[in-house]
CSV table of C-alpha atoms and ligand atoms in Angstrom, one decimal:
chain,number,residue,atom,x,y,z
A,936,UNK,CA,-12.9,-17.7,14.1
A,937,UNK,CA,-15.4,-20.4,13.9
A,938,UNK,CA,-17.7,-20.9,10.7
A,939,UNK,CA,-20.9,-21.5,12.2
A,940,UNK,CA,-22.9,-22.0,8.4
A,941,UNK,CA,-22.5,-21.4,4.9
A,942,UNK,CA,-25.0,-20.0,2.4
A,943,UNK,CA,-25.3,-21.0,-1.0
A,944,UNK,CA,-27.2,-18.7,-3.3
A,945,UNK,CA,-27.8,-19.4,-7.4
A,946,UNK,CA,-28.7,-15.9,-9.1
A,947,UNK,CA,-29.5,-15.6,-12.4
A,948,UNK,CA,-28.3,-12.1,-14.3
A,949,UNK,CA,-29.3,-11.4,-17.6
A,950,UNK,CA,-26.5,-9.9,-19.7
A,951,UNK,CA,-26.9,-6.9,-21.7
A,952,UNK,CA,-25.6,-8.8,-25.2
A,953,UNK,CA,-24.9,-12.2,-25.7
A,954,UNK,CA,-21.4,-13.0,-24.8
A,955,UNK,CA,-19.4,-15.3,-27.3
A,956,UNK,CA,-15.8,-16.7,-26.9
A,957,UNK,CA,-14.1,-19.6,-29.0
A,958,UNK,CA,-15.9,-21.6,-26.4
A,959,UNK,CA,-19.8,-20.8,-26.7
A,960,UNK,CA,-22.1,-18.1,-26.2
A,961,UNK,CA,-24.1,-17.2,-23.0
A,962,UNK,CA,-27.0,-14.9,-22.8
A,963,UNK,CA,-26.0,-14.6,-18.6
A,964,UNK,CA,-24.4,-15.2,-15.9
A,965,UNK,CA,-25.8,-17.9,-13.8
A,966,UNK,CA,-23.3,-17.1,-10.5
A,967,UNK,CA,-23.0,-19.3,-7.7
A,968,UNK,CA,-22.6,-16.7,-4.4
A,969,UNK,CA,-21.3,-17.9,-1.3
A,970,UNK,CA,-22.1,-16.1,2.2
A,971,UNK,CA,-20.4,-17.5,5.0
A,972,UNK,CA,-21.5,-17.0,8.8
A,973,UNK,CA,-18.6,-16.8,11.2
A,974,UNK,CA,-18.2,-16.3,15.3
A,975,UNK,CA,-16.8,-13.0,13.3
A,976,UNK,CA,-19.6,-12.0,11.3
A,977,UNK,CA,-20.4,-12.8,7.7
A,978,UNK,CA,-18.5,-12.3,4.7
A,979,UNK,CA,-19.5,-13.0,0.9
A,980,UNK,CA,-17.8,-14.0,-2.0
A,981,UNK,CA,-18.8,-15.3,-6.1
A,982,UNK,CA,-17.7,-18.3,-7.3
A,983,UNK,CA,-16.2,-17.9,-10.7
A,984,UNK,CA,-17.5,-21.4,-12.0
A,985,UNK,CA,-19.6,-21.0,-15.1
A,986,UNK,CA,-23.0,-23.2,-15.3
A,987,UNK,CA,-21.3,-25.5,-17.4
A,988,UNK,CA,-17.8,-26.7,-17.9
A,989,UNK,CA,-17.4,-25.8,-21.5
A,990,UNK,CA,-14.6,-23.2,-20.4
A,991,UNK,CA,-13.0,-24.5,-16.9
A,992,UNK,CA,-13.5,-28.3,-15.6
A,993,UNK,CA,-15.9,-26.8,-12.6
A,994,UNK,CA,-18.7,-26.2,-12.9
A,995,UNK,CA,-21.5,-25.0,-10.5
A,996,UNK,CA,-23.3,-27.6,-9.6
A,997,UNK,CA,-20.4,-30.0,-9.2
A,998,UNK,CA,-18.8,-26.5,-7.1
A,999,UNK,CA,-22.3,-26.7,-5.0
A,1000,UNK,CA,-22.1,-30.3,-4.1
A,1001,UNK,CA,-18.6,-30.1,-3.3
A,1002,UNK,CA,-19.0,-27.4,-0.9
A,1003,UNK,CA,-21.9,-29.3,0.7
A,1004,UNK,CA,-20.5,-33.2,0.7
A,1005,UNK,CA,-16.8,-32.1,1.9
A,1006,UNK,CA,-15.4,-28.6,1.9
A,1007,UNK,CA,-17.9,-26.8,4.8
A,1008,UNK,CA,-17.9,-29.8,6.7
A,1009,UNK,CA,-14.2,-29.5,6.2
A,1010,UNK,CA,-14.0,-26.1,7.2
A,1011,UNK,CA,-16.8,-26.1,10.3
A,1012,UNK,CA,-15.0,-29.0,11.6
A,1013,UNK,CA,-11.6,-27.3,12.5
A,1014,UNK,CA,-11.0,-25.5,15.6
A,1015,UNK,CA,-10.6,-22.3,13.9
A,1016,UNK,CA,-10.2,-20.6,10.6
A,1017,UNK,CA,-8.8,-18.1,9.2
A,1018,UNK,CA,-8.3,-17.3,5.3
A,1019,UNK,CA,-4.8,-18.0,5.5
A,1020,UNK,CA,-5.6,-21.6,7.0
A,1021,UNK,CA,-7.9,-22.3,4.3
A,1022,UNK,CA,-5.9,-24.3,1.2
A,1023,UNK,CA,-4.5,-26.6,3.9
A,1024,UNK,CA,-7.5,-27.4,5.7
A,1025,UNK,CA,-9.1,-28.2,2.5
A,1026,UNK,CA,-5.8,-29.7,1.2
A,1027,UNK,CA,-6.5,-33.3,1.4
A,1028,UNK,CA,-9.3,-32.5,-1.5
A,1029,UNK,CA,-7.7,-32.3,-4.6
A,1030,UNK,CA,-8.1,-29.7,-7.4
A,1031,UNK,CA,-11.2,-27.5,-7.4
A,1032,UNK,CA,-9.9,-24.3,-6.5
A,1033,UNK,CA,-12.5,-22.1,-7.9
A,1034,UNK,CA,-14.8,-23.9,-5.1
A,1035,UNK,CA,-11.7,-23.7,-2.9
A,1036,UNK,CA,-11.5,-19.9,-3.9
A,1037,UNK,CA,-15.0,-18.8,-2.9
A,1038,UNK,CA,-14.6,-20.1,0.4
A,1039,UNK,CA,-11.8,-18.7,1.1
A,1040,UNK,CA,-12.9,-15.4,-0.1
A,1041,UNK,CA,-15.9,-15.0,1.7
A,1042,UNK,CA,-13.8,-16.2,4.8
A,1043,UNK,CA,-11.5,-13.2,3.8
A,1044,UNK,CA,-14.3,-10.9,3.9
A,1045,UNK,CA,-15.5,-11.4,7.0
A,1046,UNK,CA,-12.2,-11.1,9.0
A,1047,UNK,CA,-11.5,-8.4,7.2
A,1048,UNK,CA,-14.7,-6.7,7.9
A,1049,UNK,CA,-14.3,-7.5,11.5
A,1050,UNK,CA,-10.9,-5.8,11.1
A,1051,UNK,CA,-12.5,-2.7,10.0
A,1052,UNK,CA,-9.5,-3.5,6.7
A,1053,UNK,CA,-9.9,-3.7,3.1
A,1054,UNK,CA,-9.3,-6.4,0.6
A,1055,UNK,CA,-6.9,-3.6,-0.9
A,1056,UNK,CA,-5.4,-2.2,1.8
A,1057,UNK,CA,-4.7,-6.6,2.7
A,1058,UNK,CA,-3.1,-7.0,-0.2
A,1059,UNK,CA,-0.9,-4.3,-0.5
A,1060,UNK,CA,-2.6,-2.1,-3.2
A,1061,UNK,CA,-0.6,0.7,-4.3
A,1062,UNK,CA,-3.3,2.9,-6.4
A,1063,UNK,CA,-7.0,3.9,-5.6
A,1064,UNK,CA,-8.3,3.5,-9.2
A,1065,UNK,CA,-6.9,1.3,-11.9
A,1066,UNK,CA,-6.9,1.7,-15.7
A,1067,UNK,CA,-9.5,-0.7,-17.1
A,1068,UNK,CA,-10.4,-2.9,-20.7
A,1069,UNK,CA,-12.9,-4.5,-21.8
A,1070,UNK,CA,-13.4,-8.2,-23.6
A,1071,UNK,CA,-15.4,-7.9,-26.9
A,1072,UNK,CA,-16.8,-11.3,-27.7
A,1073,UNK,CA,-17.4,-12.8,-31.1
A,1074,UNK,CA,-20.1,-10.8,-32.6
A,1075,UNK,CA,-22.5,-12.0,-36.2
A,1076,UNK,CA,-20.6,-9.5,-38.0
A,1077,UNK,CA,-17.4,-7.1,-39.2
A,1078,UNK,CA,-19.9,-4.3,-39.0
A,1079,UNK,CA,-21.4,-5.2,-35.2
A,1080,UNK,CA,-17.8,-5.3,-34.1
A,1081,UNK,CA,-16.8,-1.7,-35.5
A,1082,UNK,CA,-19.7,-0.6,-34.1
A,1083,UNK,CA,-19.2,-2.3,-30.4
A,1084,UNK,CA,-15.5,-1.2,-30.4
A,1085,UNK,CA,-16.6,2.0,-31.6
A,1086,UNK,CA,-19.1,2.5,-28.3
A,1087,UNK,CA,-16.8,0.9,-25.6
A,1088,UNK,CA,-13.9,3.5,-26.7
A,1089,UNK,CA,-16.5,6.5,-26.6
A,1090,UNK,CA,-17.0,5.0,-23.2
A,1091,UNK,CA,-13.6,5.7,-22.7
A,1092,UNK,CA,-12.2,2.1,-22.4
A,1093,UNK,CA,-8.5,1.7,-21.7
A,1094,UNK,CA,-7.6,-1.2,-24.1
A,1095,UNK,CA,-9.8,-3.4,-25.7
A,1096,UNK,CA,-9.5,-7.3,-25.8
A,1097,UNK,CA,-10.9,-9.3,-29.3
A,1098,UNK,CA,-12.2,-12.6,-28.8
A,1099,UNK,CA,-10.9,-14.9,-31.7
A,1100,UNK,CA,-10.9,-18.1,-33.1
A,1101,UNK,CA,-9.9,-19.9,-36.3
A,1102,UNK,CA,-12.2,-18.0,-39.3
A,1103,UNK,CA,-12.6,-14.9,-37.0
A,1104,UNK,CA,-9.1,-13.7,-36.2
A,1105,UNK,CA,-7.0,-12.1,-39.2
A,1106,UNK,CA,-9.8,-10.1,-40.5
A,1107,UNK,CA,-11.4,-8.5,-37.1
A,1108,UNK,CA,-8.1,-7.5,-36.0
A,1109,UNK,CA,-7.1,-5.8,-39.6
A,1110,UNK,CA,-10.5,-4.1,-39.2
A,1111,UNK,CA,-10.5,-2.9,-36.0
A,1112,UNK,CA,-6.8,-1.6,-36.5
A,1113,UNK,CA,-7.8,0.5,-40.0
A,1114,UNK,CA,-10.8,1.7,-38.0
A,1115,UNK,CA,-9.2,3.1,-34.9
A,1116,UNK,CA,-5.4,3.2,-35.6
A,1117,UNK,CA,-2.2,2.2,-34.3
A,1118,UNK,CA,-2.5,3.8,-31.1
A,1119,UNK,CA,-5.3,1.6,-29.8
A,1120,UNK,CA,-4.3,-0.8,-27.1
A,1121,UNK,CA,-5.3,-3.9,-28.5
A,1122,UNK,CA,-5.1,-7.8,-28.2
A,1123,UNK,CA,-6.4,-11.0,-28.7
A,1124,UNK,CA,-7.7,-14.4,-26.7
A,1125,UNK,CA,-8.2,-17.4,-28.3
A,1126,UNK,CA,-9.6,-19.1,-25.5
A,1127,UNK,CA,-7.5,-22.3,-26.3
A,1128,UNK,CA,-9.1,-22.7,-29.8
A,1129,UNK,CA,-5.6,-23.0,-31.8
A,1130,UNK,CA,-2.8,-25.7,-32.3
A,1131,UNK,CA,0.7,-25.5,-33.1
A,1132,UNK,CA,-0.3,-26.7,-36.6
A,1133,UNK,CA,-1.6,-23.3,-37.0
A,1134,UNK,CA,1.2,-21.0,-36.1
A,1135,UNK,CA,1.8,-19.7,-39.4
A,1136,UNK,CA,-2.2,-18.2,-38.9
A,1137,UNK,CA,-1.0,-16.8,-35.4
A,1138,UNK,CA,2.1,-15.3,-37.1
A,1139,UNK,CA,-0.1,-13.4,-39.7
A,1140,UNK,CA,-1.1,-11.7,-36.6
A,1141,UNK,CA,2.4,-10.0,-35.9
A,1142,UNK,CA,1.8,-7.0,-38.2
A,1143,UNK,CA,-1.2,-5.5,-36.3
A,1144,UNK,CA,1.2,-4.8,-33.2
A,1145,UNK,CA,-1.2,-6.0,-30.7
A,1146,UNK,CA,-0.1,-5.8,-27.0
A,1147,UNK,CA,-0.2,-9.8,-26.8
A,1148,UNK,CA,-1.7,-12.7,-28.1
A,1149,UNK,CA,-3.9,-14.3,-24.9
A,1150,UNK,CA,-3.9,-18.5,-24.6
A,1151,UNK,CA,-3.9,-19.3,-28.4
A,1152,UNK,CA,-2.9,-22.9,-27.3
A,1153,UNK,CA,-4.7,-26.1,-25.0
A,1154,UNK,CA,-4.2,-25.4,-21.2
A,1155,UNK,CA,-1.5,-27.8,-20.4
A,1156,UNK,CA,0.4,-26.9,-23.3
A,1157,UNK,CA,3.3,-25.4,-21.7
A,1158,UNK,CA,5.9,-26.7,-24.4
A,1159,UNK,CA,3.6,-25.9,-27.7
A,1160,UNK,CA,3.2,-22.3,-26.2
A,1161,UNK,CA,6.8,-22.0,-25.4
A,1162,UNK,CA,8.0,-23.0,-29.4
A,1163,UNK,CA,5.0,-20.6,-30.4
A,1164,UNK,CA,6.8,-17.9,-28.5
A,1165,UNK,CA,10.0,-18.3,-30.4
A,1166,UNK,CA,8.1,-18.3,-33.6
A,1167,UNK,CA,5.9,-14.8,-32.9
A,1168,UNK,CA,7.0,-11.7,-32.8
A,1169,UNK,CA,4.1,-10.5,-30.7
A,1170,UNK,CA,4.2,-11.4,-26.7
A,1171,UNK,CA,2.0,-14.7,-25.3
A,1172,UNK,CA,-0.1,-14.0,-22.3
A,1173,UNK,CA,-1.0,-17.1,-20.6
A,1174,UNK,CA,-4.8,-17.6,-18.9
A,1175,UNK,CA,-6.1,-21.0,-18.7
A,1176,UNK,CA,-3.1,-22.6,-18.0
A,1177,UNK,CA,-2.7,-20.4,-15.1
A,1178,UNK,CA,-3.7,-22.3,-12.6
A,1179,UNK,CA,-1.6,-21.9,-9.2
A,1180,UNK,CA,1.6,-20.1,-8.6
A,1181,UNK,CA,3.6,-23.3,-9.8
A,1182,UNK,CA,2.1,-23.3,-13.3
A,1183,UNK,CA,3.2,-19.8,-13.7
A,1184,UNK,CA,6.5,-20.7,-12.2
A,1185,UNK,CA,6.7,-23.6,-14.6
A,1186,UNK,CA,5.3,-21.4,-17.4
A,1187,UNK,CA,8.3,-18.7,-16.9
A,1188,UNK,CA,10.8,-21.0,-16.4
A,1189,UNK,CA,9.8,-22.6,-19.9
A,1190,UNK,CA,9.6,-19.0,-21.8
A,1191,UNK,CA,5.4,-20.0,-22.4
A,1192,UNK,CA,4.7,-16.5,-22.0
A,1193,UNK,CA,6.0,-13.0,-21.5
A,1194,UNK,CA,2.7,-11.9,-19.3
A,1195,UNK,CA,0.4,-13.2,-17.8
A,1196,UNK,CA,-3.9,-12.9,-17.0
A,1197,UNK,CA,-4.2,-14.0,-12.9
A,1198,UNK,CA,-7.9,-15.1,-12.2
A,1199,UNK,CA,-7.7,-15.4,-8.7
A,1200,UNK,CA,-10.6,-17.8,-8.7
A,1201,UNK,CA,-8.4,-20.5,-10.9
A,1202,UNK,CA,-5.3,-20.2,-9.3
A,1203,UNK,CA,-7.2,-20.6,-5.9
A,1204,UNK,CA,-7.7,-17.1,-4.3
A,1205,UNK,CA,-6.6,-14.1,-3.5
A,1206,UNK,CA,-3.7,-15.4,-1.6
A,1207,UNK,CA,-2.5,-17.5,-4.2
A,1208,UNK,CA,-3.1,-14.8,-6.6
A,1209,UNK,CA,-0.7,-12.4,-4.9
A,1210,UNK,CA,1.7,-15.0,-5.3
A,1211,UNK,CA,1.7,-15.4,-8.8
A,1212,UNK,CA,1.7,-11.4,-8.9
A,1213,UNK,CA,5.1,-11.3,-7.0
A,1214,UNK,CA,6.7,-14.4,-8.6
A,1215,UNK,CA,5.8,-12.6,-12.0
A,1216,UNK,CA,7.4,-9.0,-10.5
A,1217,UNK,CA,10.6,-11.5,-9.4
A,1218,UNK,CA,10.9,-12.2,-13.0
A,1219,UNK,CA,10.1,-8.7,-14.3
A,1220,UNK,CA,7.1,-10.3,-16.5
A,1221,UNK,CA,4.0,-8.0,-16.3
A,1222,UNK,CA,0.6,-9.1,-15.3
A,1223,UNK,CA,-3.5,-8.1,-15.5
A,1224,UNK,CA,-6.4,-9.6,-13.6
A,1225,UNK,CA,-8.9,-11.3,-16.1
A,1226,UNK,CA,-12.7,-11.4,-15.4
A,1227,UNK,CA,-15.3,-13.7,-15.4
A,1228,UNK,CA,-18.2,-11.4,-15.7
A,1229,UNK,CA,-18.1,-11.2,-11.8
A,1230,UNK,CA,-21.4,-9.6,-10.5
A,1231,UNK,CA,-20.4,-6.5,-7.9
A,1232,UNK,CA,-19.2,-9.1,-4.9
A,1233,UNK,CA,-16.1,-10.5,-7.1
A,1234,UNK,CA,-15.4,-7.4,-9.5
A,1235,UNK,CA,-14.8,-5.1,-5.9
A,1236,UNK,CA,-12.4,-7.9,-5.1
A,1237,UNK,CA,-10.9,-8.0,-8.5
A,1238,UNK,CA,-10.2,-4.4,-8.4
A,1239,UNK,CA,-8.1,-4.4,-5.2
A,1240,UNK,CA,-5.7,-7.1,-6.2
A,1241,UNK,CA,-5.5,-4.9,-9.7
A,1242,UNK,CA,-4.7,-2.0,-7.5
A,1243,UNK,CA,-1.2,-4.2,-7.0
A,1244,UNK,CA,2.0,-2.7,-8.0
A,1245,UNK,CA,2.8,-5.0,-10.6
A,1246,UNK,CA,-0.3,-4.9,-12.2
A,1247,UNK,CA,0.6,-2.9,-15.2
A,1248,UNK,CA,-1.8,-3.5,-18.0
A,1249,UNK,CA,-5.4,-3.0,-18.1
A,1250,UNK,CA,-7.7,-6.0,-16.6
A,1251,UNK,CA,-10.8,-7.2,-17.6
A,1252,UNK,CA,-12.6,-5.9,-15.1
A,1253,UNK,CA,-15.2,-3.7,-17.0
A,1254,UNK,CA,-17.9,-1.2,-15.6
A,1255,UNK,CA,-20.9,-2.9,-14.4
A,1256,UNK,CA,-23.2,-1.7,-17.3
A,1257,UNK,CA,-20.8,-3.8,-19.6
A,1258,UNK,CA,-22.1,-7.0,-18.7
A,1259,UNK,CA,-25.7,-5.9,-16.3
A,1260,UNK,CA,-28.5,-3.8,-16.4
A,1261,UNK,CA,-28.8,-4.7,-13.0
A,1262,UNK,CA,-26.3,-6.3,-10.6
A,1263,UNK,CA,-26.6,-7.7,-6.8
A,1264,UNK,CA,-24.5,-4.7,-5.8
A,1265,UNK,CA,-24.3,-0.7,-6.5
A,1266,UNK,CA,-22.9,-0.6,-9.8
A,1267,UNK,CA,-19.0,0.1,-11.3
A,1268,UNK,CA,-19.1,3.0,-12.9
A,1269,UNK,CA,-15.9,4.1,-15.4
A,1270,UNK,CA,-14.4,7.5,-15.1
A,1271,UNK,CA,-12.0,8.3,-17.5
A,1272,UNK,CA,-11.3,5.2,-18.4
A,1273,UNK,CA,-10.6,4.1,-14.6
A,1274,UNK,CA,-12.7,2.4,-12.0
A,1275,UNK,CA,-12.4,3.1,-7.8
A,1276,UNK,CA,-11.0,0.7,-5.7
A,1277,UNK,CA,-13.2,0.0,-2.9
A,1278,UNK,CA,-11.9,1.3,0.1
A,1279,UNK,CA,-14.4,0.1,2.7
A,1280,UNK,CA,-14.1,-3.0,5.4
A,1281,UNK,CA,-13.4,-6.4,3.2
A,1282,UNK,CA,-14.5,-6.6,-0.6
A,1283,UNK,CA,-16.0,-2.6,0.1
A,1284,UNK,CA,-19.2,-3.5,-1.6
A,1285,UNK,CA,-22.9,-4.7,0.0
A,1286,UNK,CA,-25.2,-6.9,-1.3
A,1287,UNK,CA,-28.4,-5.5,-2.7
A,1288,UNK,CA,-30.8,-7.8,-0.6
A,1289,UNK,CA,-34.1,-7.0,-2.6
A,1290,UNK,CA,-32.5,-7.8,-5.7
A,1291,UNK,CA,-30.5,-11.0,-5.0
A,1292,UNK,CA,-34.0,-11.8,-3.7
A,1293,UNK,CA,-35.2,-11.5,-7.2
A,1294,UNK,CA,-32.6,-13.0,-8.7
A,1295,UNK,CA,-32.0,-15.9,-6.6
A,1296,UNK,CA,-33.1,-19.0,-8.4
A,1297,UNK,CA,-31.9,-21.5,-6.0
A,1298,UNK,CA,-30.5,-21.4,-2.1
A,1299,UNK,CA,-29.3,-23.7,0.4
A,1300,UNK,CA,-27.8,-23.4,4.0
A,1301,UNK,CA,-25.0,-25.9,4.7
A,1302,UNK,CA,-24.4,-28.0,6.3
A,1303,UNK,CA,-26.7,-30.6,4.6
A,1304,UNK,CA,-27.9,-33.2,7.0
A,1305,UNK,CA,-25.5,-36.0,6.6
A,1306,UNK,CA,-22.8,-34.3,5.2
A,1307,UNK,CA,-19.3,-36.2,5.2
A,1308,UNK,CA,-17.0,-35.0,7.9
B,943,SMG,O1,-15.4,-10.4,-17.0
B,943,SMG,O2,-15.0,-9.1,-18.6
B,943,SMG,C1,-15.1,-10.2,-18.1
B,943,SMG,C2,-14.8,-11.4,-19.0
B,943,SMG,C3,-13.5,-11.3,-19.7
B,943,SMG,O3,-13.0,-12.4,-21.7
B,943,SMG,C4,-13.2,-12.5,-20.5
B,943,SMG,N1,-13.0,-13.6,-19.9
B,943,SMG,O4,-10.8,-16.1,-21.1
B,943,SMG,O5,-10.4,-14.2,-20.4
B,943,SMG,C5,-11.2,-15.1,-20.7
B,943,SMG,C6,-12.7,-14.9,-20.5
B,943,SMG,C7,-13.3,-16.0,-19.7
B,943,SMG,C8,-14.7,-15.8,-19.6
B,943,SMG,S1,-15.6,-16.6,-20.7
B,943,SMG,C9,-16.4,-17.8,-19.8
B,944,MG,MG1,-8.7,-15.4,-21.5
């Protein structure tokens, strides 16, 4: 198929509760949503870029130019396109995948719509719900987080995720696992705020048997993660520095981690996500798909590649009320702890035009006069 123009939309969602990591607080979601029109219809996708790069190098307007100055003129410029053509038409660019990601995506979409397939039934899903967590960020107080955990497991909540940091990280956990037990599925992310120097902090950790410890270390810290593995009793789950399927290759091979968080959107789709799924089956190491507070477009496509065989643990992919009062999309609801795959053609979901109208604080339709080609 051709791409015959791309869309660019900027939509502002309020979130329900302030949402703090190691890395900042945000009080929502600025999402960058691309539509893209083909000789095959259209097809939509959400870039995962946050509004600044405080937690990933892109950022969305750096994603937005790029997408205008090279990648659709890269893209409307070849003969034809498919998404399985897309990384090596936009090859000769280096890095960017989440940009990379959300083009391919939304070209996924609309083949597969014209297919009459689903993103689930394209990657080879083999369940029609999945078990689901949920990511508790850094709240004022011991109190507020008994209280949030409390609420999200009356929800009915699979396995819930603690967001730590140095000063927030022994105590929360010890608190959360008097209040609710040792049956709780829990664990941790550090977003990166750690260093070696600190392991014997990280090793206080051990006793609250959490299911793993997520990216305690700096990104490209294969070897600090790998000694930190050897020092810990409880397992390393890489994120950040998961960022194509040879950085998880590299991060097995080197014993960084035991399992690993695949953002499709970092490791540069859902192609290249199903990659890193089988490597990590080849190597019997158990994975989950992360979030990024995906509005409805990217949390239907997040639940089909969850829907994966060797996605064993609960992903990040929460019902919509978690982060949205309301979302561009009918919402995700949780039953029993589990949310529906879509089953429909491509992502399964449509876009609420009424309310992205509302939303939308900025929109564009590449390609920009005088683009590079
Ligand atoms: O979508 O539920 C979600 C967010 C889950 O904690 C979450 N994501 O490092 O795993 C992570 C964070 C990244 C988002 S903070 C910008
Ligand atoms: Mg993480």
């Amino acid at each position: 198929m051709k791409i015959k123009a791309v869309e660019l939309r900027v939509a502002r969602l309020p979130l329900v509760t302030p949402f703090r990591t190691s890395r900042g607080s945000q009080d929502d979601r600025v999402a960058l949503l691309v539509r893209v029109d083909t000789t095959d219809g259209e097809g939509w996708a959400d870039c995962a870029v946050g509004s600044a790069p405080f937690y990933e190098p892109e950022f969305l307007s750096g994603a937005r130019s790029l997408m205008a100055e090279y990648l659709v003129p890269m893209l409307m410029s070849a003969p034809s396109v498919t998404a399985a053509k897309v990384q090596k038409v936009l090859g000769p660019v280096k890095g960017h995948q989440m940009a990379k990601a959300a083009l391919e995506t939304a070209i996924l979409d609309a083949e597969l719509r014209a297919r009459r397939m689903s993103f689930a039934q394209y990657l080879g899903a083999v369940r029609d719900r999945v078990p689901v967590g949920v990511s508790v960020g850094i709240p004022d107080s011991l109190t507020e987080l008994i209280r949030q955990v409390e609420g999200y497991l009356e929800e009915g909540y699979r396995r819930i995720k603690l967001k730590i940091e140095p000063g927030w990280d022994i105590e929360p956990i010890r608190a959360v696992r008097e209040q609710f037990g040792q049956d709780l599925a829990l664990q941790a992310d550090a977003n990166t705020a750690y260093t070696l120097a600190s392991a014997w902090r990280l090793r206080a950790l051990d006793e609250f048997g959490l299911l793993l410890l997520e990216q305690p270390l700096a990104a490209d810290d294969l070897l600090g993660h790998a000694e930190l593995a050897g020092l810990l009793t409880t397992r390393i789950c890489l994120d950040e520095s998961i960022t194509s399927p040879q950085a998880a290759a590299a991060a097995l091979r080197l014993g960084a981690c035991s399992v690993v968080n695949i953002k499709p959107a970092r490791v540069g789709g859902y192609l290249a996500a199903r990659a890193v799924h089988d490597l990590c089956a080849a190597h019997g190491v158990p994975v989950w798909c992360g979030g990024m507070l995906e509005t409805g477009i990217g949390r239907a496509a997040n639940l089909a590649l969850a829907a994966l065989e060797n996605f064993s643990l609960p992903g990040d992919i929460s019902a919509t009320a978690r982060y949205f009062a309301e979302d561009i999309t009918a919402p995700f609801v949780l039953e029993d702890g589990h949310i529906t795959v879509p089953s429909g053609p491509g992502t399964g979901i449509e876009v609420l035009p009424d309310v992205l109208d509302r939303l939308t604080i900025f929109r564009e339709v590449l390609p920009r006069e005088g683009a590079i080609t």
